[in-house]
Coordinates of C-alpha atoms and ligand atoms in Angstrom, one line a residue:
Chain A
M811 CA -122.0 269.1 86.0
N812 CA -123.4 271.9 88.3
G813 CA -123.4 275.7 87.6
R814 CA -120.1 276.3 89.2
T815 CA -118.1 273.4 87.1
W816 CA -119.8 275.0 84.0
R817 CA -118.3 278.5 84.9
Y818 CA -115.0 276.9 85.5
A819 CA -115.1 275.4 82.1
A820 CA -116.6 278.4 80.3
G821 CA -113.6 280.7 81.9
A822 CA -111.1 277.9 80.8
A823 CA -112.4 277.8 77.3
V824 CA -112.7 281.8 77.0
A825 CA -109.0 282.0 78.4
V826 CA -107.9 279.5 75.8
V827 CA -109.6 281.5 73.0
V828 CA -108.4 284.8 74.0
G829 CA -104.8 283.6 74.5
A830 CA -105.1 281.8 71.0
G831 CA -106.3 285.3 69.4
V832 CA -103.6 287.3 71.1
I833 CA -101.0 284.9 69.7
T834 CA -102.7 284.8 66.3
A835 CA -102.8 288.9 66.4
I836 CA -99.0 288.9 67.2
A837 CA -98.0 286.4 64.5
V838 CA -100.2 288.4 61.9
G839 CA -98.6 291.8 63.2
V840 CA -95.1 290.5 62.8
A841 CA -95.8 288.9 59.3
T842 CA -97.4 292.0 58.0
A843 CA -94.8 294.4 59.6
A844 CA -92.6 294.2 56.9
P845 CA -94.5 294.9 53.8
H846 CA -92.5 294.2 50.6
Q847 CA -93.0 296.3 47.5
A848 CA -94.7 294.8 44.8
P849 CA -92.4 291.8 43.4
L850 CA -90.0 292.8 40.7
A851 CA -89.4 289.7 38.4
A852 CA -86.5 288.8 36.2
R853 CA -87.3 289.1 32.5
P854 CA -86.5 286.0 30.4
A855 CA -83.9 286.5 28.0
G856 CA -83.3 283.5 25.8
T857 CA -80.1 281.1 26.9
V858 CA -76.6 281.8 27.9
V859 CA -73.6 279.4 27.7
I860 CA -71.5 279.6 30.8
G861 CA -68.3 277.1 31.2
G862 CA -69.8 275.0 28.1
K863 CA -73.1 274.8 29.6
T864 CA -76.3 276.2 28.4
Y865 CA -78.6 278.0 30.8
P866 CA -81.8 279.7 30.6
H867 CA -81.1 283.5 31.0
A868 CA -82.9 286.2 32.6
T869 CA -82.2 289.9 33.4
L870 CA -83.1 292.1 36.2
S871 CA -82.6 295.9 36.7
I872 CA -82.4 297.6 40.1
A873 CA -81.0 300.9 41.3
T874 CA -79.2 302.5 44.5
Y875 CA -80.3 306.1 45.2
P876 CA -78.7 308.5 48.1
D877 CA -82.5 309.4 49.0
S878 CA -86.1 307.8 48.7
M879 CA -87.3 310.4 46.2
F880 CA -87.1 308.3 43.2
G881 CA -91.1 308.2 43.1
L882 CA -91.7 304.9 45.0
R883 CA -92.7 306.6 48.2
G884 CA -94.7 309.6 46.4
A885 CA -93.8 313.3 45.9
G886 CA -92.8 313.5 49.5
G887 CA -90.2 310.7 49.6
G888 CA -92.3 308.9 52.5
A889 CA -91.3 308.9 56.1
H890 CA -87.5 309.4 55.5
P891 CA -87.2 311.2 52.1
D892 CA -83.3 311.6 52.9
W893 CA -82.7 307.8 53.7
V894 CA -80.7 306.1 51.0
S895 CA -82.3 303.1 49.4
Y896 CA -82.8 300.3 46.7
S897 CA -85.0 300.6 44.2
N898 CA -87.0 297.4 45.1
D899 CA -86.7 294.8 48.0
N900 CA -88.8 292.2 46.6
L901 CA -86.8 290.6 43.9
V902 CA -88.1 287.2 42.0
V903 CA -85.9 285.3 39.8
P904 CA -86.4 281.7 38.2
A905 CA -84.7 278.7 39.3
N906 CA -81.5 277.1 37.8
T907 CA -81.2 280.3 35.7
A908 CA -78.4 282.5 34.7
V909 CA -79.5 285.9 36.1
T910 CA -77.9 289.1 34.8
V911 CA -78.3 292.0 37.2
T912 CA -77.8 295.6 36.3
V913 CA -77.6 298.2 39.2
R914 CA -77.5 301.9 38.7
Q915 CA -75.7 303.2 41.5
Y916 CA -76.4 307.1 42.0
D917 CA -74.8 307.5 45.4
S918 CA -71.7 308.6 46.9
G919 CA -69.9 306.4 49.5
G920 CA -66.6 305.7 51.7
S921 CA -65.1 303.1 53.5
L922 CA -66.2 299.5 54.3
N923 CA -66.1 298.2 57.9
N924 CA -64.9 295.2 56.5
A925 CA -62.3 295.2 53.2
Y926 CA -63.8 291.6 52.3
F927 CA -66.9 293.2 51.2
G928 CA -64.9 295.0 48.4
H929 CA -64.3 291.9 46.5
V930 CA -66.7 290.1 44.3
V931 CA -68.0 286.8 45.6
G932 CA -70.3 284.4 44.2
T933 CA -70.8 285.6 40.4
V934 CA -70.1 283.7 37.3
G935 CA -66.3 284.2 37.1
G936 CA -66.0 286.0 40.4
T937 CA -66.4 289.3 38.6
E938 CA -68.7 292.4 37.8
A939 CA -68.2 295.0 35.2
V940 CA -68.5 298.5 36.4
D941 CA -69.2 300.7 33.6
G942 CA -68.3 298.0 31.1
K943 CA -64.9 297.1 32.8
T944 CA -64.4 293.7 34.5
V945 CA -63.2 293.9 37.9
R946 CA -62.9 291.4 40.7
S947 CA -63.0 293.9 43.6
V948 CA -63.8 297.8 44.1
P949 CA -61.3 299.5 46.5
A950 CA -62.7 299.3 50.2
D951 CA -62.6 303.2 50.5
E952 CA -64.7 303.7 47.5
V953 CA -67.9 302.0 48.1
G954 CA -71.4 303.2 47.8
H955 CA -73.4 300.1 48.7
T956 CA -73.1 296.4 48.2
F957 CA -75.7 293.6 47.2
T958 CA -74.9 291.1 49.7
L959 CA -76.9 287.9 49.7
R960 CA -77.0 284.6 51.7
A961 CA -79.4 281.8 51.9
I962 CA -81.7 281.9 55.1
A963 CA -80.6 278.4 57.0
T964 CA -82.7 275.4 56.0
D965 CA -84.8 277.1 53.5
A966 CA -82.6 277.5 50.5
P967 CA -79.9 275.7 48.7
P968 CA -76.4 277.8 50.0
L969 CA -75.9 280.7 47.5
Y970 CA -73.5 283.5 48.5
L971 CA -73.3 286.9 46.6
N972 CA -71.1 289.7 47.2
V973 CA -71.1 292.7 44.7
P974 CA -69.6 295.9 45.8
L975 CA -71.2 298.9 44.2
P976 CA -68.6 301.6 43.7
A977 CA -69.5 305.2 44.8
V978 CA -69.9 308.0 42.7
A979 CA -67.6 310.9 43.5
G980 CA -69.2 313.0 46.3
N981 CA -69.1 316.2 44.1
A982 CA -70.6 315.0 40.8
P983 CA -73.1 317.3 39.8
N984 CA -76.8 316.0 39.3
S985 CA -77.5 315.4 35.7
V986 CA -80.2 312.7 35.9
H987 CA -84.0 313.3 37.1
I988 CA -86.0 310.3 38.2
G989 CA -89.3 310.4 39.9
Y990 CA -89.1 313.4 42.4
G991 CA -85.1 313.7 42.7
D992 CA -82.1 314.6 40.8
Y993 CA -79.0 312.6 40.8
P994 CA -75.4 312.4 39.2
T995 CA -74.5 310.0 36.6
P996 CA -74.8 306.3 37.9
N997 CA -72.2 303.8 38.1
I998 CA -73.6 300.9 36.2
V999 CA -72.8 297.5 37.7
T1000 CA -73.8 294.4 35.8
F1001 CA -73.1 290.6 37.2
T1002 CA -74.3 287.4 36.4
F1003 CA -75.2 284.6 38.9
L1004 CA -76.6 281.2 38.7
T1005 CA -79.5 280.3 40.6
K1006 CA -80.0 276.8 42.2
G1007 CA -83.4 275.5 43.3
P1008 CA -86.3 277.3 44.6
G1009 CA -86.1 279.3 47.9
T1010 CA -85.8 282.8 49.7
Y1011 CA -82.7 284.4 50.0
Q1012 CA -81.9 287.6 52.2
W1013 CA -79.9 290.4 50.8
N1014 CA -78.7 293.7 52.3
C1015 CA -76.1 296.2 51.9
E1016 CA -72.7 295.8 53.9
Y1017 CA -71.5 299.4 53.5
P1018 CA -72.3 301.7 56.7
C1019 CA -74.7 303.8 54.8
G1020 CA -77.2 304.4 57.5
N1021 CA -77.4 307.7 59.2
S1022 CA -76.9 306.4 62.9
V1023 CA -75.6 303.8 65.0
A1024 CA -72.3 303.7 63.3
G1025 CA -74.1 303.7 60.0
F1026 CA -76.1 300.8 60.7
G1027 CA -79.3 302.7 61.9
G1028 CA -81.9 304.3 59.8
A1029 CA -82.0 302.9 56.3
M1030 CA -79.9 300.0 57.5
S1031 CA -82.4 299.0 60.1
T1032 CA -85.2 299.5 58.5
Y1033 CA -87.2 297.0 56.1
G1034 CA -87.4 298.1 52.4
Y1035 CA -84.5 300.6 52.3
M1036 CA -81.1 298.9 52.1
S1037 CA -82.1 295.2 52.3
G1038 CA -84.8 292.9 50.9
T1039 CA -85.3 289.2 49.6
L1040 CA -84.4 287.5 46.5
T1041 CA -87.3 284.8 46.0
V1042 CA -86.1 281.9 43.6
K1043 CA -89.2 280.2 42.1
Chain B
M422 CA -118.4 298.6 128.7
T423 CA -117.9 298.6 132.2
L424 CA -115.3 296.7 134.4
T425 CA -118.0 294.4 135.8
D426 CA -118.8 293.0 132.2
T427 CA -117.6 289.6 131.5
P428 CA -116.5 288.5 128.2
A429 CA -119.2 286.4 126.4
P430 CA -118.5 282.6 126.6
T431 CA -116.9 281.1 123.3
P432 CA -119.0 278.7 121.9
P433 CA -117.4 275.1 121.9
S434 CA -115.2 274.5 118.9
P435 CA -116.5 271.4 117.0
E436 CA -114.3 268.5 117.4
P437 CA -112.0 268.6 114.7
P438 CA -112.2 265.7 112.1
A439 CA -109.0 263.2 112.7
A440 CA -105.9 263.6 110.4
R441 CA -106.1 261.0 107.7
P442 CA -103.1 258.4 107.4
I443 CA -100.6 259.1 104.8
R444 CA -100.8 256.4 102.3
W445 CA -96.8 256.1 101.5
K446 CA -97.4 253.2 99.3
E447 CA -99.4 255.5 96.7
I448 CA -96.7 258.2 96.8
V449 CA -93.9 255.9 96.5
A450 CA -95.8 254.1 93.4
V451 CA -96.2 257.4 91.8
W452 CA -92.8 258.5 92.4
L453 CA -91.3 255.4 90.6
V454 CA -93.7 255.6 87.7
L455 CA -92.9 259.4 87.4
T456 CA -89.2 258.7 87.7
A457 CA -89.2 256.1 85.1
I458 CA -91.1 258.1 82.3
T459 CA -88.6 260.9 82.9
V460 CA -85.6 258.6 82.9
V461 CA -86.9 257.3 79.5
G462 CA -87.9 260.5 78.4
D463 CA -84.4 261.9 79.1
L464 CA -82.8 259.1 77.5
V465 CA -84.9 258.8 74.4
V466 CA -86.0 262.4 73.9
F467 CA -83.0 264.7 74.6
P468 CA -80.6 263.2 72.4
R469 CA -83.1 263.6 69.6
V470 CA -84.1 267.1 70.2
M471 CA -80.6 268.1 70.6
P472 CA -78.6 268.4 67.2
R473 CA -76.8 265.3 66.5
S474 CA -72.9 265.9 67.8
A475 CA -70.4 267.0 65.3
S476 CA -67.8 267.7 67.8
T477 CA -66.2 266.3 71.2
T478 CA -67.5 269.1 72.8
M479 CA -71.1 268.6 71.7
H480 CA -70.7 265.0 72.8
L481 CA -69.8 266.1 76.3
T482 CA -72.5 268.7 76.3
I483 CA -75.1 266.0 75.3
V484 CA -73.7 263.2 77.7
T485 CA -73.8 266.0 80.5
V486 CA -77.5 267.1 79.6
V487 CA -78.7 263.7 79.9
L488 CA -76.9 262.5 82.9
F489 CA -77.9 265.7 84.8
S490 CA -81.5 265.2 83.7
V491 CA -81.5 261.5 84.6
T492 CA -80.0 262.3 88.0
A493 CA -82.6 265.1 88.7
A494 CA -85.5 262.7 87.6
P495 CA -86.4 261.1 90.9
V496 CA -86.0 264.7 92.7
G497 CA -88.2 266.2 90.6
S498 CA -90.7 263.0 90.4
L499 CA -90.6 263.0 94.3
V500 CA -92.1 266.8 94.4
Y501 CA -94.7 265.8 91.7
A502 CA -95.5 262.4 93.4
G503 CA -96.2 264.6 96.7
A504 CA -98.2 267.2 94.6
V505 CA -100.3 264.4 92.9
Y506 CA -101.1 262.9 96.3
A507 CA -102.1 266.2 97.9
L508 CA -104.1 267.0 95.0
R509 CA -105.9 263.7 95.3
H510 CA -106.4 263.3 98.8
W511 CA -106.2 267.0 100.6
R512 CA -108.6 268.8 98.4
A513 CA -111.6 270.4 100.0
G514 CA -114.7 269.6 98.4
S515 CA -117.1 272.6 97.9
G516 CA -118.5 273.7 101.3
D517 CA -116.2 271.2 103.4
E518 CA -114.0 272.3 106.2
P519 CA -110.5 271.8 104.9
P520 CA -109.1 268.8 106.6
P521 CA -106.4 269.5 109.5
E522 CA -102.7 269.2 108.8
G523 CA -101.0 266.0 109.8
P524 CA -98.6 266.1 112.9
P525 CA -95.6 268.2 112.2
Y526 CA -92.1 266.3 111.5
R527 CA -90.1 267.8 114.2
K528 CA -87.0 266.1 115.6
H529 CA -87.3 263.6 112.9
N530 CA -83.6 262.8 112.8
Q531 CA -83.4 259.8 110.1
L532 CA -85.4 262.0 107.7
S533 CA -83.3 265.3 108.3
I534 CA -80.1 263.2 108.0
A535 CA -81.4 261.1 104.7
W536 CA -82.5 264.4 103.1
L537 CA -79.4 266.5 104.0
S538 CA -76.9 263.7 102.9
I539 CA -78.8 262.7 99.6
S540 CA -79.3 266.4 98.5
A541 CA -75.5 267.0 99.4
M542 CA -74.4 263.9 97.6
L543 CA -76.4 265.0 94.4
A544 CA -74.9 268.5 94.6
V545 CA -71.4 267.4 95.1
F546 CA -71.9 264.9 92.2
L547 CA -73.2 267.8 89.7
L548 CA -70.2 270.0 91.0
V549 CA -67.5 267.6 90.4
W550 CA -69.1 266.2 87.1
G551 CA -69.6 269.8 85.9
L552 CA -65.8 270.9 86.8
G553 CA -64.4 267.8 85.1
A554 CA -66.4 268.4 81.8
L555 CA -65.5 272.2 82.1
A556 CA -61.8 271.0 82.4
A557 CA -62.1 268.3 79.7
D558 CA -63.6 271.1 77.4
N559 CA -60.9 273.6 78.4
A560 CA -58.2 270.9 77.5
V561 CA -59.5 270.9 73.8
A562 CA -57.9 274.5 73.3
Q563 CA -54.3 272.9 73.9
K564 CA -54.6 270.3 71.0
A565 CA -55.5 273.1 68.4
T566 CA -53.3 272.9 65.6
M567 CA -54.9 275.5 63.5
T568 CA -56.4 278.7 63.7
V569 CA -59.2 280.6 61.9
D570 CA -60.3 284.3 62.6
A571 CA -64.1 284.7 62.7
T572 CA -65.1 288.2 62.4
G573 CA -68.8 289.1 63.2
Q574 CA -70.5 292.4 61.7
Q575 CA -74.1 293.2 61.1
W576 CA -75.2 290.9 59.7
L577 CA -72.5 288.2 58.5
W578 CA -69.4 286.3 59.5
T579 CA -66.5 286.3 57.6
F580 CA -63.5 283.8 58.0
H581 CA -60.0 284.5 57.5
Y582 CA -57.3 281.7 57.7
P583 CA -54.3 283.4 59.2
G584 CA -51.0 283.0 56.9
T585 CA -53.0 282.8 53.9
K586 CA -55.0 285.3 51.5
V587 CA -58.4 283.3 52.2
T588 CA -61.3 285.0 53.4
T589 CA -64.3 283.6 53.2
E590 CA -68.1 283.5 54.3
T591 CA -68.2 279.6 54.2
P592 CA -65.2 278.1 55.8
Y593 CA -63.8 274.5 55.4
L594 CA -62.5 272.5 58.3
P595 CA -60.6 269.3 58.0
V596 CA -62.2 266.7 60.3
G597 CA -60.7 265.3 63.5
R598 CA -58.2 268.4 63.6
T599 CA -58.7 270.7 66.6
V600 CA -59.0 274.3 65.8
T601 CA -59.2 277.5 67.4
F602 CA -61.4 280.4 66.4
D603 CA -60.4 283.8 67.2
V604 CA -63.7 285.7 67.3
T605 CA -64.2 289.3 67.0
S606 CA -66.7 291.9 65.9
L607 CA -66.6 294.9 63.8
D608 CA -69.4 296.8 65.3
V609 CA -71.9 295.7 68.1
T610 CA -71.8 292.5 70.2
H611 CA -72.3 289.2 68.3
S612 CA -72.0 285.7 69.6
F613 CA -70.4 283.1 67.4
W614 CA -72.3 279.8 67.6
I615 CA -71.3 276.7 65.7
V616 CA -74.7 274.5 66.6
Q617 CA -73.7 271.0 66.2
M618 CA -70.5 271.6 67.7
G619 CA -71.7 273.2 70.8
A620 CA -69.1 275.9 70.5
K621 CA -70.4 279.4 71.5
I622 CA -68.4 282.6 72.5
D623 CA -69.2 286.2 72.5
A624 CA -67.8 288.4 69.5
N625 CA -67.0 291.6 71.1
P626 CA -65.7 295.0 69.3
G627 CA -62.0 295.7 69.9
E628 CA -61.5 292.4 71.7
V629 CA -60.7 288.8 70.6
T630 CA -62.2 285.9 72.4
T631 CA -61.3 282.4 71.6
V632 CA -63.0 279.1 71.1
S633 CA -61.7 275.7 70.3
V634 CA -63.4 272.7 69.0
T635 CA -62.6 269.3 67.4
P636 CA -64.9 268.2 64.5
T637 CA -65.7 264.5 64.6
R638 CA -67.9 264.5 61.6
I639 CA -67.9 265.2 58.0
G640 CA -70.7 267.4 56.9
D641 CA -72.4 271.0 56.8
F642 CA -72.9 272.6 60.2
D643 CA -74.8 275.7 61.0
V644 CA -73.4 279.0 62.3
R645 CA -75.5 281.3 64.1
C646 CA -75.2 284.8 65.7
A647 CA -76.6 284.1 69.2
E648 CA -76.7 287.7 70.4
L649 CA -79.5 289.9 69.2
C650 CA -77.5 292.5 66.8
G651 CA -80.1 294.4 65.0
L652 CA -82.3 294.1 62.2
Y653 CA -81.0 290.9 60.3
H654 CA -79.9 289.1 63.5
A655 CA -82.1 286.3 62.8
F656 CA -80.3 285.9 59.2
M657 CA -76.9 286.0 60.5
T658 CA -76.1 282.5 59.4
T659 CA -73.9 280.7 57.6
Q660 CA -72.4 276.8 57.3
I661 CA -69.0 275.5 58.1
H662 CA -68.3 272.5 55.7
V663 CA -66.2 269.8 57.7
V664 CA -64.3 267.6 55.0
S665 CA -61.6 265.1 54.9
A666 CA -57.8 266.2 55.5
S667 CA -56.9 266.1 51.7
Q668 CA -60.4 267.9 50.7
Y669 CA -59.5 270.7 53.0
Q670 CA -56.1 271.1 51.3
S671 CA -57.2 271.4 48.0
W672 CA -60.0 273.7 48.9
L673 CA -57.6 275.9 50.6
Q674 CA -55.2 275.9 47.5
T675 CA -57.8 276.6 45.2
Q676 CA -58.9 279.6 47.5
E677 CA -55.3 280.8 47.8
L678 CA -55.0 280.7 44.0
S679 CA -58.4 282.7 43.4
A680 CA -57.7 285.2 46.3
Ligands
CU1333 CU1 -75.9 300.8 51.5
CU1334 CU1 -75.0 289.0 65.3

């Protein structure tokens, strides 16, 4: 090969290496653009009998806040201290287990875009308990947030959950201090669902609680506030 | 410069090398080989990379894609055969004078007529087949005997069965029965796409669009949103379960009782 051929070959090689580098940088950037919080794993809690069958039992406790001042993002509440938020966006639960989730719901609310998400879907018995009272649905105009979960296609066995979290009265006085925020007495919602095999699920809120774009901007359109993953291991 | 100056005599230009004759046999051989490879690829690869058909619409779509690709194979291959020939034979080595152009094909009537008529025939074929396929696909709507409301919103689909209390994220359909989806959106524009059934229609807020489909196969099929709609657009997926007529009836009854 003469000098010119070498130069061409070297140019082609450099182009391939630089191109691969750019693509790798984009892939790494995308993969790390949505950093999750530290995983919150469900705690084992013996066994439970559901429909005559015994399942391993685990419990998980999360919360929904009217702001981001509950401590996770520091004294200032992070970049958007006034955005509504879930306490954790990285939930981990065991496979083939009955998982009982407790949600402390500190936020006020309003009307859903779709009344369907006022109904409880996919939990054991199709119910949730609100402050100890078992219900199948929450009035569609009294919802604070929802915990709505589905499988990502081809990644996990189908699993659909919709749990409406009733709103706290808008004028309720603050009585609880958590982290750097003051909140009213929460609605405590519990529900149990059965996990299947391992996989990753996506969940988000279906109440328009973001502060722009018809309620779907801000906290609803930014990772780590009104959405997250549920990893079944 | 004065008027008496005479222009410098131009040096005699070197004798141009003679145009090389075109080796038609080589072009035809490459054309045939490329055509054969492309046709085999169309017939073997396309039906495998496309989802296996689960509706009459998707069947027609796959047949059309394969047929159009096979029809286009000789046309595309001829272009590539010419390009390969040019790269092989009409390439200037370093320092060479570029070879002269061949004689122009002017007033070559047979070539013009052949080119125009073959192009016209191919274009008319695509048009006629395409209109026929469109008409056949539109005719599916007339056969519909059931309706399902499909509602998109950030970032989920919900399905309501009119005349019942049933609303679900994971609808069931009876195999072989044509269904019309009345599609709308509660917020931004989405697009309702049943991947393996080849049905896709925009979901617009305040409007109802319709798409009809006849499921031909029992199984679980993917629904996706095909219009970028926000943070979780990529996860706006669900499944449609196509089951036998009796399984469908019992599912509907169970849902109605628990609603
Ligand atoms: Cu929310
Ligand atoms: Cu969408």
